[in-house]
mmCIF file with all atom_site columns, C-alpha atoms in Angstrom:
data_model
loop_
_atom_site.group_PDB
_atom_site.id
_atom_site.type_symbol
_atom_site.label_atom_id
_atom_site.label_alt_id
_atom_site.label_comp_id
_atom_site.label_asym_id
_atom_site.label_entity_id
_atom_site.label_seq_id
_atom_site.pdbx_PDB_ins_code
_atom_site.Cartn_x
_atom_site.Cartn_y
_atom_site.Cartn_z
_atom_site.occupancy
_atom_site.B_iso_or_equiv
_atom_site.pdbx_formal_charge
_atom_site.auth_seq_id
_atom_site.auth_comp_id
_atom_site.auth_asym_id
_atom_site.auth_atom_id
_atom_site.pdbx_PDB_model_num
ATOM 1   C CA . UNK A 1 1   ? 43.816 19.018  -76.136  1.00 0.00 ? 1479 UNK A CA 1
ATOM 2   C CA . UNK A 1 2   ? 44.111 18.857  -79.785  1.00 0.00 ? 1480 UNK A CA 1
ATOM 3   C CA . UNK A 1 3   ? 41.403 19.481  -82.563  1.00 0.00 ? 1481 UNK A CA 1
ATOM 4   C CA . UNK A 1 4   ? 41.025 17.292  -85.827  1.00 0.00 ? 1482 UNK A CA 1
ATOM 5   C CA . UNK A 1 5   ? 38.844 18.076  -88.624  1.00 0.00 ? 1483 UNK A CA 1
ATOM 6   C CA . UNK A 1 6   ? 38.150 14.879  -91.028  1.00 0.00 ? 1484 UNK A CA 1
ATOM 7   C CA . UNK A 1 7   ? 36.669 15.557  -94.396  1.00 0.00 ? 1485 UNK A CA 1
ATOM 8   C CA . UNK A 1 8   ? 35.354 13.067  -96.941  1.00 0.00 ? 1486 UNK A CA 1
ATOM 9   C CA . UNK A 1 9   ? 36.941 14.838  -100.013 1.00 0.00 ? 1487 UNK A CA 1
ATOM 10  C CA . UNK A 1 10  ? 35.289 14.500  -103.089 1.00 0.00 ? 1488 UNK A CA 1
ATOM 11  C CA . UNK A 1 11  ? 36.337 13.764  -106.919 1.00 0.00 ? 1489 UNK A CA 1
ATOM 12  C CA . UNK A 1 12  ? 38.668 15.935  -108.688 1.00 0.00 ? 1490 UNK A CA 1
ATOM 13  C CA . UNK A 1 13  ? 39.619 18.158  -105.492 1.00 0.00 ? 1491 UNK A CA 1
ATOM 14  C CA . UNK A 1 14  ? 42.839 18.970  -104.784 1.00 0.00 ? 1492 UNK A CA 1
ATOM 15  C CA . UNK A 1 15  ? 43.909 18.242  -101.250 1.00 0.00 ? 1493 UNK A CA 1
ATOM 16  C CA . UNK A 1 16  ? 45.318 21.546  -100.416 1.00 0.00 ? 1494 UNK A CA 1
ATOM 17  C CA . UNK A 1 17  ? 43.374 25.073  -100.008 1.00 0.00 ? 1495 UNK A CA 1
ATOM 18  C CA . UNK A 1 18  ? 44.886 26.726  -103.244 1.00 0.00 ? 1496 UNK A CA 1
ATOM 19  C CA . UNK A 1 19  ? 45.940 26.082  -106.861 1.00 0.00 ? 1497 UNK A CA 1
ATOM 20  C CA . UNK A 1 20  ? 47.049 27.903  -109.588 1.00 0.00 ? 1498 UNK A CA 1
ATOM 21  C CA . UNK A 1 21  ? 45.350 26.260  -112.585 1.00 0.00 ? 1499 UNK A CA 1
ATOM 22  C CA . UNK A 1 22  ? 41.584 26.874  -111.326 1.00 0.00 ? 1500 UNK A CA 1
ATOM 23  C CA . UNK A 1 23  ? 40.424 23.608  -109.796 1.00 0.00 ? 1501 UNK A CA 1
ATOM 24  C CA . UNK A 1 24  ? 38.825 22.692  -107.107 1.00 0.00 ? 1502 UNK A CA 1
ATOM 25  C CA . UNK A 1 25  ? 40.409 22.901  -103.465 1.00 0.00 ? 1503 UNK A CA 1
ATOM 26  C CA . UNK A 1 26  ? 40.010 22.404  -100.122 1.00 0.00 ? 1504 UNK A CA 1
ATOM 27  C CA . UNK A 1 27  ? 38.803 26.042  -99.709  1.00 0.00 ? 1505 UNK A CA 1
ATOM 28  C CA . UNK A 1 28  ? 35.770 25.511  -101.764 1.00 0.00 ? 1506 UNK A CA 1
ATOM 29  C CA . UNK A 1 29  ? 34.267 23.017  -99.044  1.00 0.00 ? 1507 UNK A CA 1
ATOM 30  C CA . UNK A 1 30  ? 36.384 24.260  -95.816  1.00 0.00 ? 1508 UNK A CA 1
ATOM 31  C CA . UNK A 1 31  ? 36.698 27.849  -94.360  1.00 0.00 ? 1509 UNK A CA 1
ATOM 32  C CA . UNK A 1 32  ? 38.259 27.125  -90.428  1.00 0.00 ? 1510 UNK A CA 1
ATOM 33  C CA . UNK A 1 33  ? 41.764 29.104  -90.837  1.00 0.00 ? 1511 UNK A CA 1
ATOM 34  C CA . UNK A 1 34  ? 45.137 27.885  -89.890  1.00 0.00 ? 1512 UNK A CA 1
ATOM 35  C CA . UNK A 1 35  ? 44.402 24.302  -90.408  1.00 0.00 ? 1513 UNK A CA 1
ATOM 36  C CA . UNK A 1 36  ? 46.842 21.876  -92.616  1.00 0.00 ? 1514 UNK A CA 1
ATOM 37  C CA . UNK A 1 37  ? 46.179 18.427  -94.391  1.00 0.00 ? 1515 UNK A CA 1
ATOM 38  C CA . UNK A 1 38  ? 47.494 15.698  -92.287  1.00 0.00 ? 1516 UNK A CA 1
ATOM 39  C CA . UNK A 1 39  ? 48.728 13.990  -95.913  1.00 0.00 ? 1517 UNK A CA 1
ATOM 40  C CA . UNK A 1 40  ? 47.329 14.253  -98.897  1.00 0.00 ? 1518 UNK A CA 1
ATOM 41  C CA . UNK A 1 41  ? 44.801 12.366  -101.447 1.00 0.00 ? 1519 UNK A CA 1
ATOM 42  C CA . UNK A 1 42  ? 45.417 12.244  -105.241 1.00 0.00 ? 1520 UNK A CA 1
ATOM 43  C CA . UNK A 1 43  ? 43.130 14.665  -106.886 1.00 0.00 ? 1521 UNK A CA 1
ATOM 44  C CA . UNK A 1 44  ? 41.326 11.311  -109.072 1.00 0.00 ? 1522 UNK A CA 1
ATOM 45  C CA . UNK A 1 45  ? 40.373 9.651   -105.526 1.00 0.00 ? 1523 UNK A CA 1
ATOM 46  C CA . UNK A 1 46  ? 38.387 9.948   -102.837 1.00 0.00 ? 1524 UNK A CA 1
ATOM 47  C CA . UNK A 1 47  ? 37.406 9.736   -99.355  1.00 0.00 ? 1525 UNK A CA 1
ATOM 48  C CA . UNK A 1 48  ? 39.125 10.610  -95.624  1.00 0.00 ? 1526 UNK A CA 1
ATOM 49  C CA . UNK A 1 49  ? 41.712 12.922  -95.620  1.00 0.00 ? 1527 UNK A CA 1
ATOM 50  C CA . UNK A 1 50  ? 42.483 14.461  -91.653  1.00 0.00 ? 1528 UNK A CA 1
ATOM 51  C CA . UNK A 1 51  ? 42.704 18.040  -90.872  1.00 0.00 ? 1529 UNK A CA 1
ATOM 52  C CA . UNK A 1 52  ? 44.881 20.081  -87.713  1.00 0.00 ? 1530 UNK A CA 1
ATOM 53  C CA . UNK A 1 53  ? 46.080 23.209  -86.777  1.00 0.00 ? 1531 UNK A CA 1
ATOM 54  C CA . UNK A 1 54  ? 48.946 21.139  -84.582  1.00 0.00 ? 1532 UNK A CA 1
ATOM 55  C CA . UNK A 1 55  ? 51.805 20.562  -86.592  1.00 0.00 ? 1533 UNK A CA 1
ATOM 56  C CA . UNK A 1 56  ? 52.844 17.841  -83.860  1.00 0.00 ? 1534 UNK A CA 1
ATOM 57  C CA . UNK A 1 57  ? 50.158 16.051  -84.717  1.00 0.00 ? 1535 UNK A CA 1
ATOM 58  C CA . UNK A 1 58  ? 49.503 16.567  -88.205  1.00 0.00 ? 1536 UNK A CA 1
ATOM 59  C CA . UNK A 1 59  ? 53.320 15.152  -88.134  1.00 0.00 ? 1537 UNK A CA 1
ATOM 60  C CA . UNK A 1 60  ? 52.322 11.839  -85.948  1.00 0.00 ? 1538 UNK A CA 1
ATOM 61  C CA . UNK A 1 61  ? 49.367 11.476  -88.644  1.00 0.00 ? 1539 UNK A CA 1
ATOM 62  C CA . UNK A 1 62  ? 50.765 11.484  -92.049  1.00 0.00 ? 1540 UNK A CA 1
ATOM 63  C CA . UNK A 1 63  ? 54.323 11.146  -91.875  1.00 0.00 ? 1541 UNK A CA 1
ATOM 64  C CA . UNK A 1 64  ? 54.966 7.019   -92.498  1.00 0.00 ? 1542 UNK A CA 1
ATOM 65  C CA . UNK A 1 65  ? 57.537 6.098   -90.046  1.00 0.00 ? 1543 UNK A CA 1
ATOM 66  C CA . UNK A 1 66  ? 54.600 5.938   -87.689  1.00 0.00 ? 1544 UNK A CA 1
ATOM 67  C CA . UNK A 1 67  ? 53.158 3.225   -89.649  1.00 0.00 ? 1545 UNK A CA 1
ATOM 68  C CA . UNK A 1 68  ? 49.381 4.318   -89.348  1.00 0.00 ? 1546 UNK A CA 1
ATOM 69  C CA . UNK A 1 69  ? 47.444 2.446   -91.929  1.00 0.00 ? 1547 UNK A CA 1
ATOM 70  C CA . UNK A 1 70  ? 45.388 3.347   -94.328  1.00 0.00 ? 1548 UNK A CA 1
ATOM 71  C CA . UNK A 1 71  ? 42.286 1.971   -95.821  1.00 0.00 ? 1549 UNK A CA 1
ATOM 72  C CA . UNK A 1 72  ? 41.329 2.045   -99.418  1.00 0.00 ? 1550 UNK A CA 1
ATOM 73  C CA . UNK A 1 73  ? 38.309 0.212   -101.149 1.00 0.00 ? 1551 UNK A CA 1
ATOM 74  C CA . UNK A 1 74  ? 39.397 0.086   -105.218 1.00 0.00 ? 1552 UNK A CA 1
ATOM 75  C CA . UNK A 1 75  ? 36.816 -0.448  -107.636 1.00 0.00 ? 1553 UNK A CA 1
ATOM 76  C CA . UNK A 1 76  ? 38.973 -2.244  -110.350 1.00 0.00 ? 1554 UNK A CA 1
ATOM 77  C CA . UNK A 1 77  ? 38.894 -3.914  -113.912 1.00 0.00 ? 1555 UNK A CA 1
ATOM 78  C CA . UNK A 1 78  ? 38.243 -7.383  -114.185 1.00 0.00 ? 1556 UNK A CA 1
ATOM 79  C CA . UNK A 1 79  ? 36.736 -10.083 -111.367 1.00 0.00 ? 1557 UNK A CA 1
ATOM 80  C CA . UNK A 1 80  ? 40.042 -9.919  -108.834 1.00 0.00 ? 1558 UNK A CA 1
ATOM 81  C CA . UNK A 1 81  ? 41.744 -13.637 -108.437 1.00 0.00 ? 1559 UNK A CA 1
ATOM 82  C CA . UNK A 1 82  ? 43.163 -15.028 -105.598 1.00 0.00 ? 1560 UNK A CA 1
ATOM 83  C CA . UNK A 1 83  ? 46.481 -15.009 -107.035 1.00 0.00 ? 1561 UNK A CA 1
ATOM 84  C CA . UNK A 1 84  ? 46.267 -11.517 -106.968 1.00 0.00 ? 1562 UNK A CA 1
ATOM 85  C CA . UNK A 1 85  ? 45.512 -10.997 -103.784 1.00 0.00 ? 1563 UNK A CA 1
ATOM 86  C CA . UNK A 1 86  ? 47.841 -13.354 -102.669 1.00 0.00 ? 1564 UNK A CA 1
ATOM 87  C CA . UNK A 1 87  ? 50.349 -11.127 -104.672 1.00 0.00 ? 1565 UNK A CA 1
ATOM 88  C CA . UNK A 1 88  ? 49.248 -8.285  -102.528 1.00 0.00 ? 1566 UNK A CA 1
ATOM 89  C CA . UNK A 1 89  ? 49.437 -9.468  -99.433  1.00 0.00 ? 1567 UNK A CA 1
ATOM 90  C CA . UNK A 1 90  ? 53.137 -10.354 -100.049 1.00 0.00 ? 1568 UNK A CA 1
ATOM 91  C CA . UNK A 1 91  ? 54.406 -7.469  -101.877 1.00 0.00 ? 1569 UNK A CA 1
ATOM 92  C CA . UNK A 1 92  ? 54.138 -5.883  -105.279 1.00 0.00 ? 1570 UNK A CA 1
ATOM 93  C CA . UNK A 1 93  ? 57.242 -4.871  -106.988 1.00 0.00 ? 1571 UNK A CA 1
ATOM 94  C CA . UNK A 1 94  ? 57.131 -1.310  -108.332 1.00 0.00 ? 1572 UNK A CA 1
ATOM 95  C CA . UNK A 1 95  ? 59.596 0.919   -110.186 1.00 0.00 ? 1573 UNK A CA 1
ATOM 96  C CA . UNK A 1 96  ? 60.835 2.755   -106.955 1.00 0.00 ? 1574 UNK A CA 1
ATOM 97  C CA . UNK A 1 97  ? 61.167 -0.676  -105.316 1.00 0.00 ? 1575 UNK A CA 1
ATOM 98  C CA . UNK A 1 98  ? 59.057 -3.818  -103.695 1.00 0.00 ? 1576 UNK A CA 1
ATOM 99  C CA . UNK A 1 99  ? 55.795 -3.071  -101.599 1.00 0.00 ? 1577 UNK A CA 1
ATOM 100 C CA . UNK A 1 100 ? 55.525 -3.766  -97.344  1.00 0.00 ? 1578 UNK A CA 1
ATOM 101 C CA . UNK A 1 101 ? 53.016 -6.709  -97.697  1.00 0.00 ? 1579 UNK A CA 1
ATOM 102 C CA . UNK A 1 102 ? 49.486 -5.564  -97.795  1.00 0.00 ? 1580 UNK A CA 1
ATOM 103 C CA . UNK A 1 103 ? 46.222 -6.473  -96.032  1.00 0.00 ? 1581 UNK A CA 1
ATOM 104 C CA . UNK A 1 104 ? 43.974 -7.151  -99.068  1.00 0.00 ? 1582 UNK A CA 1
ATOM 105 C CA . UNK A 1 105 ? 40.433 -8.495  -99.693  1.00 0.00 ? 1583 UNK A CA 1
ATOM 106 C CA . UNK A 1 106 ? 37.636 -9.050  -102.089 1.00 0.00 ? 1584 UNK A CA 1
ATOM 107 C CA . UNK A 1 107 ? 34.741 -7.397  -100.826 1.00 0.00 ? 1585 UNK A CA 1
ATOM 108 C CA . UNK A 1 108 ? 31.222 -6.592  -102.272 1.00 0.00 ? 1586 UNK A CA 1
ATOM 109 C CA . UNK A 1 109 ? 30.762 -3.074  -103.632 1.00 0.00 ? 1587 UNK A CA 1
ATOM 110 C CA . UNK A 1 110 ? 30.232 -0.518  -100.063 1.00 0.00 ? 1588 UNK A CA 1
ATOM 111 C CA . UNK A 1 111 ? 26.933 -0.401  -98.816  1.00 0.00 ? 1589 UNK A CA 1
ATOM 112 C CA . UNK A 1 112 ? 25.246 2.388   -99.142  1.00 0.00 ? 1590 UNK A CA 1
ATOM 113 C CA . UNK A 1 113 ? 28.211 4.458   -101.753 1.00 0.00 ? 1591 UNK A CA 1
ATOM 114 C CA . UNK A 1 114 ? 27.332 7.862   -102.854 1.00 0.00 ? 1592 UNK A CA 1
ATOM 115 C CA . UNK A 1 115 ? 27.754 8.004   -106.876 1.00 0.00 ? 1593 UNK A CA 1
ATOM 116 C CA . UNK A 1 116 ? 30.932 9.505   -108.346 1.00 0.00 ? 1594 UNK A CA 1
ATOM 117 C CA . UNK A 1 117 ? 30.327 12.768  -110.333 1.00 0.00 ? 1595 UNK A CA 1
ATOM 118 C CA . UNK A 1 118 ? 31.471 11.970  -113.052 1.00 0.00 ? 1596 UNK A CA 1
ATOM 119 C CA . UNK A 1 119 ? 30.708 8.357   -113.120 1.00 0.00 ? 1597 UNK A CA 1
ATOM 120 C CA . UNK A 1 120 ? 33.310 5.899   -113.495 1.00 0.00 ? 1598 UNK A CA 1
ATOM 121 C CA . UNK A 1 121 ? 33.507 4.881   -117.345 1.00 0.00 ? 1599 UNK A CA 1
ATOM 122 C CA . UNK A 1 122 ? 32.922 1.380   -117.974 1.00 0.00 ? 1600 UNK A CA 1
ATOM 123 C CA . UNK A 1 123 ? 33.711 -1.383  -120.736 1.00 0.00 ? 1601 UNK A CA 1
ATOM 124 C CA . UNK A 1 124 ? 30.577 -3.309  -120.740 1.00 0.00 ? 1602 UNK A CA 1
ATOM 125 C CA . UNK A 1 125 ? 32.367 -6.592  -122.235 1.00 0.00 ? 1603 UNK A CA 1
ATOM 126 C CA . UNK A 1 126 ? 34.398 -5.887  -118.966 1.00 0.00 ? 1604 UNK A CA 1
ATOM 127 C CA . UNK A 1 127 ? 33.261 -6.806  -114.843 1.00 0.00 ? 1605 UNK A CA 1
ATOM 128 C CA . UNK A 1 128 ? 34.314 -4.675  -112.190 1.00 0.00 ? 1606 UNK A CA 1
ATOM 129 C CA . UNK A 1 129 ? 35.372 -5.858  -108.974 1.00 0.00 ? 1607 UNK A CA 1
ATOM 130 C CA . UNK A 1 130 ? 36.145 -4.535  -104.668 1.00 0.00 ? 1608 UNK A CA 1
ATOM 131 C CA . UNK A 1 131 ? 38.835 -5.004  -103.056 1.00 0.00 ? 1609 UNK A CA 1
ATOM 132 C CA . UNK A 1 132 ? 39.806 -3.616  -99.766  1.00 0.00 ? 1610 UNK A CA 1
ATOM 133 C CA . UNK A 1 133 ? 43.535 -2.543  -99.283  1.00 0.00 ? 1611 UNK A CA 1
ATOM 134 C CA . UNK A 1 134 ? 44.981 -1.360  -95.835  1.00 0.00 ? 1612 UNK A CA 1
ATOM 135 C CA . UNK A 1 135 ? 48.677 0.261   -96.481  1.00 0.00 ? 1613 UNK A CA 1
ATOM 136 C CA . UNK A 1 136 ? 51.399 1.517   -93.966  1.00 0.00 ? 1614 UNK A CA 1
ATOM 137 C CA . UNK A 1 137 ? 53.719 3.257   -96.817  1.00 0.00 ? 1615 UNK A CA 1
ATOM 138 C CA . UNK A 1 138 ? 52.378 7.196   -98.707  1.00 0.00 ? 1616 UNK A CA 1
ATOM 139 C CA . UNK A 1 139 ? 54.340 6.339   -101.874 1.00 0.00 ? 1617 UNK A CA 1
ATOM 140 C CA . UNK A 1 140 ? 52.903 8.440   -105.183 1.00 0.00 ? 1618 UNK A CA 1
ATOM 141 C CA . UNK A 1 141 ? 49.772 6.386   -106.466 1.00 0.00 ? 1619 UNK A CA 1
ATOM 142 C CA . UNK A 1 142 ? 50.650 3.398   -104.644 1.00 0.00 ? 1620 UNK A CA 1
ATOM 143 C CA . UNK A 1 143 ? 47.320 1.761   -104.211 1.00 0.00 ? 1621 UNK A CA 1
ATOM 144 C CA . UNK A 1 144 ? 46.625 2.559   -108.197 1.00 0.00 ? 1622 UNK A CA 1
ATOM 145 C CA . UNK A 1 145 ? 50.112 1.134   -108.930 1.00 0.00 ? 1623 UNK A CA 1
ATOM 146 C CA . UNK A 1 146 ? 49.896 -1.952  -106.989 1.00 0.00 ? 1624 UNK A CA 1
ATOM 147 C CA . UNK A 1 147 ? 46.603 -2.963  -108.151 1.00 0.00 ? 1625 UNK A CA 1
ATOM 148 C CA . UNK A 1 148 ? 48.213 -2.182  -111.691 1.00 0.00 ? 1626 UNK A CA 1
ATOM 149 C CA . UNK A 1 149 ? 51.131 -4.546  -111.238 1.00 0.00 ? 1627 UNK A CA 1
ATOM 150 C CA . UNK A 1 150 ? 48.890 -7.654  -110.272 1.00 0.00 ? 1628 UNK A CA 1
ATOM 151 C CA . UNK A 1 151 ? 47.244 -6.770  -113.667 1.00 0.00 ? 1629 UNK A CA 1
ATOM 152 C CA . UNK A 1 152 ? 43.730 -5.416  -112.117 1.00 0.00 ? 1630 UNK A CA 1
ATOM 153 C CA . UNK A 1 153 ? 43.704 -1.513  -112.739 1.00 0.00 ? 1631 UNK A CA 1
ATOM 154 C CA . UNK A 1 154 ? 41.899 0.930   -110.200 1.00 0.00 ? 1632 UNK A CA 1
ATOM 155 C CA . UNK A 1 155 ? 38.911 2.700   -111.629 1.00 0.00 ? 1633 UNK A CA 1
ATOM 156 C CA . UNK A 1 156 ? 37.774 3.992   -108.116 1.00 0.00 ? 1634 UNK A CA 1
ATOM 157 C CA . UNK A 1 157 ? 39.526 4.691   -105.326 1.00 0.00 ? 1635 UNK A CA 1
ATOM 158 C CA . UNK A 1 158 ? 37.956 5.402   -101.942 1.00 0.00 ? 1636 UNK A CA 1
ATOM 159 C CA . UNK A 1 159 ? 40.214 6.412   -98.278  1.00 0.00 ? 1637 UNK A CA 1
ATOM 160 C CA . UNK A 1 160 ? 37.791 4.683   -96.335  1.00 0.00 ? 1638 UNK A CA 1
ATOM 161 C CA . UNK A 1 161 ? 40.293 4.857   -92.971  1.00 0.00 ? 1639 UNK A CA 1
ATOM 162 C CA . UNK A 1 162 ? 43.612 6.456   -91.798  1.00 0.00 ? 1640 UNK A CA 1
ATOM 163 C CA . UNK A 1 163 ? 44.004 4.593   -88.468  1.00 0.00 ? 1641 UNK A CA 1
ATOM 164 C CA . UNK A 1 164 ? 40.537 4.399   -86.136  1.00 0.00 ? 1642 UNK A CA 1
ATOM 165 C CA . UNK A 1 165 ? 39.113 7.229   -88.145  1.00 0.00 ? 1643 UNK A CA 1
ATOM 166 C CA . UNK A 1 166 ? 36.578 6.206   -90.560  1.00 0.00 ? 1644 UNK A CA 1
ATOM 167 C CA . UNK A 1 167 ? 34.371 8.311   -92.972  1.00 0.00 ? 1645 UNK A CA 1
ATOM 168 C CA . UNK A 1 168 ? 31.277 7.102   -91.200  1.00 0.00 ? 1646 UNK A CA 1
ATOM 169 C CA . UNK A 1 169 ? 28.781 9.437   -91.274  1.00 0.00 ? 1647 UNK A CA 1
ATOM 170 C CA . UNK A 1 170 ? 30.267 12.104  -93.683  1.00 0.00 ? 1648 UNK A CA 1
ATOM 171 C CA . UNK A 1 171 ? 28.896 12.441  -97.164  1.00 0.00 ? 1649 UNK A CA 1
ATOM 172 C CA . UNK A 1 172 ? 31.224 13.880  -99.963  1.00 0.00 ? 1650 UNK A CA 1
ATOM 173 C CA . UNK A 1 173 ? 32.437 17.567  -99.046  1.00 0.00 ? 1651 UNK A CA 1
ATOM 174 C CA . UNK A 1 174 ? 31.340 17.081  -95.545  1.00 0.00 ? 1652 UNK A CA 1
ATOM 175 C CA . UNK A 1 175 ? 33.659 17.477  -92.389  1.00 0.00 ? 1653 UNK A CA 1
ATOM 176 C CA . UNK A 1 176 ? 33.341 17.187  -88.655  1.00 0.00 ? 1654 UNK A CA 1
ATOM 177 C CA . UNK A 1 177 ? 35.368 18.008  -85.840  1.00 0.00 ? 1655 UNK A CA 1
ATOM 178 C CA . UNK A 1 178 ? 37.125 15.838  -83.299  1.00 0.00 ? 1656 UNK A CA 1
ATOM 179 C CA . UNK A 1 179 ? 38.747 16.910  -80.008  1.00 0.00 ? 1657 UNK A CA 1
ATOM 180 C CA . UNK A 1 180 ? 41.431 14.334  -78.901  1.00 0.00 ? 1658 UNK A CA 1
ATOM 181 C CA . UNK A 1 181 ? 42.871 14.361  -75.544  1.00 0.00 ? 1659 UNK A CA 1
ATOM 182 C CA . UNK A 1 182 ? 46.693 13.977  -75.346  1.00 0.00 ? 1660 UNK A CA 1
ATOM 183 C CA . UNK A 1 183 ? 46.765 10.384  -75.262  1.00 0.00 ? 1661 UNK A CA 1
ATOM 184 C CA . UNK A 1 184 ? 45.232 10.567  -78.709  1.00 0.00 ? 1662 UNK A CA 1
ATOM 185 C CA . UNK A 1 185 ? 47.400 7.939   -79.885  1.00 0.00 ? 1663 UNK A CA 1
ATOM 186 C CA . UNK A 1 186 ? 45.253 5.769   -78.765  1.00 0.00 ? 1664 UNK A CA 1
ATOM 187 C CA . UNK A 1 187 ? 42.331 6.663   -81.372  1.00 0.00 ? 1665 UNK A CA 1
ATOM 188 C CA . UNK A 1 188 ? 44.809 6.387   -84.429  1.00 0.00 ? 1666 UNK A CA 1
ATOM 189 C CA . UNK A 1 189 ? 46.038 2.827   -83.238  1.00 0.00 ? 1667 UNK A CA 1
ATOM 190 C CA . UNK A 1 190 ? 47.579 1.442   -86.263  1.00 0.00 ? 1668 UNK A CA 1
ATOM 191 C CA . UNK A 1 191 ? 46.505 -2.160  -85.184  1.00 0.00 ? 1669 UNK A CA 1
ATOM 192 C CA . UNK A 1 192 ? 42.987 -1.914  -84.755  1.00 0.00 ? 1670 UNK A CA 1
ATOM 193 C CA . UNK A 1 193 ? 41.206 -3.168  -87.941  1.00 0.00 ? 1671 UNK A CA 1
ATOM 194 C CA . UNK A 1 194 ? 38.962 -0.491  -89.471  1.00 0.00 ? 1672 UNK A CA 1
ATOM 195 C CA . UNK A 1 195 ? 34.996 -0.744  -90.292  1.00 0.00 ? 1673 UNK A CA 1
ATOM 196 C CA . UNK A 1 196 ? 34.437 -1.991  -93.598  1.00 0.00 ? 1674 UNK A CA 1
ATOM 197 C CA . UNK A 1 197 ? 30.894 0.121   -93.917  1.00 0.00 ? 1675 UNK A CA 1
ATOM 198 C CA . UNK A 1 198 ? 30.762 3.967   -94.650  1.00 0.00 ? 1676 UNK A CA 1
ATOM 199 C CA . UNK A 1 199 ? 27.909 4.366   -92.859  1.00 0.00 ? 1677 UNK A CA 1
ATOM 200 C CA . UNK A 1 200 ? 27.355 7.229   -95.478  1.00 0.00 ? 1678 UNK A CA 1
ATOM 201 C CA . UNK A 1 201 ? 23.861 9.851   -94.794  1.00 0.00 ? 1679 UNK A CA 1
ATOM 202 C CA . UNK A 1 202 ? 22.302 10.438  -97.759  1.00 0.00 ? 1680 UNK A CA 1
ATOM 203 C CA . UNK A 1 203 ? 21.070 14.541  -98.183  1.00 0.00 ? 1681 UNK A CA 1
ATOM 204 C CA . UNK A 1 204 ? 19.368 16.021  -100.692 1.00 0.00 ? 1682 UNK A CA 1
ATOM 205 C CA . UNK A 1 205 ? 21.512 19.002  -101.717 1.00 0.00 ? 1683 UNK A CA 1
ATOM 206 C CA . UNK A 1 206 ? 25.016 19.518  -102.318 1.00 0.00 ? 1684 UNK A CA 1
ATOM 207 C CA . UNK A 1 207 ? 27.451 20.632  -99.536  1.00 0.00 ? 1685 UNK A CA 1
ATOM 208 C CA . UNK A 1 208 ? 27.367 24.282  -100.112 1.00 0.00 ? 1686 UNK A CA 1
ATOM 209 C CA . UNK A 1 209 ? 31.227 25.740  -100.472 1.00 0.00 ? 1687 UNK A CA 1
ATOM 210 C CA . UNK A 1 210 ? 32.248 27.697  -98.058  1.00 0.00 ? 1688 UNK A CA 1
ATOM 211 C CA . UNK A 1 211 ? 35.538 29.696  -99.632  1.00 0.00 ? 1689 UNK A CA 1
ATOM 212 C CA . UNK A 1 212 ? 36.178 30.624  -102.999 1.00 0.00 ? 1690 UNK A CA 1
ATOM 213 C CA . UNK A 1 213 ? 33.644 29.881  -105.535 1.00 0.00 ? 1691 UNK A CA 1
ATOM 214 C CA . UNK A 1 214 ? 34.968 26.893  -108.392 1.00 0.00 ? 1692 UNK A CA 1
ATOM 215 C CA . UNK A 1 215 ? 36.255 27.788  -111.724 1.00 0.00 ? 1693 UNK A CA 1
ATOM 216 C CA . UNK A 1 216 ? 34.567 26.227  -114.346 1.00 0.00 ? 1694 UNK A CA 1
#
């Protein structure tokens, strides 16, 4: 039997449980010891990121020959065209070489979405638009960088799904624990199409941090 731990991390925190420079880590909303990030989320996004005290598994998780895909929604500049998308779905080329082909869609804005603290800045002369993305690579900034290249940048960036986990349930700073069995490949399927909706509780107060307190 193997524990998991997924965590809907929030804005601006690092996905690790220290840094140097004072910001916000995983240890300000996490305090179960001798667990590891299964991969990692740019500190400017948000959403799913996996937990595990097995390295086995936190290897089967994030590491991409295994080809478990990932779910972003991107909030981006500009009403997304088809020939975008299109563009997407085939392949972007960036600087450290051409994109697998990617499963992309225009979707309406996720229903119910908890607001980003800071808010996302806005041109007003400017729409916004959703788009769903499901990857198989973990390059640097890919999703950002992709939806650069097709000339619609990201403004928001949500992990909705890494495999069959989903965020559902789990509001920003929350986690929950998950016992797998050792046929737990089964639950990280990298075929099975993930839910669209977050599913997202809304609570009243703030997740109180359980580690060190934030520097300001």
């Amino acid at each position: 039997m193997s524990d998991i731990f997924i965590f809907n991390k929030p804005f601006q925190v690092m996905s690790q449980f220290t840094d140097s420079d004072g910001r916000a880590t995983l240890a300000d909303y996490i305090s179960i010891p001798a667990i590891y990030p299964a991969g990692r989320l740019d500190y400017d996004s948000e959403g799913l990121m996996i937990l595990t005290g097995d390295g086995e598994l936190q290897h089967q998780i994030s590491h991409p020959r295994h080809k478990l895909k990932k779910t972003y929604w991107a909030q981006v500049e500009g009403e997304i065209s088809d020939s975008a998308l299109a563009q997407l779905r085939t392949g972007v080329t960036l600087k450290d070489g051409p994109t697998l082909p990617a499963n992309a869609e225009r979707i309406a804005e996720p229903d119910p979405l908890w607001p980003r603290d800071p808010p996302v800045r806005f041109r007003a002369a400017i729409p916004t638009s959703w788009i769903s993305l499901q990857i198989s690579e973990g390059r640097n900034r890919q999703v950002r960088r992709m939806t650069a290249a097709v000339g619609f940048p990201t403004l928001r960036l949500i992990r909705a799904a890494i495999g069959d986990w989903a965020l559902d349930g789990l509001a920003p700073g929350e986690h929950r624990k998950i016992t797998l069995s050792d046929e737990f490949k089964r639950y990280a399927s990298p075929n099975k199409p993930a839910s669209r909706r977050i599913n997202y509780k809304p609570h009243n107060k703030s997740p109180r941090p359980t580690g060190r307190k934030r520097s300001r």
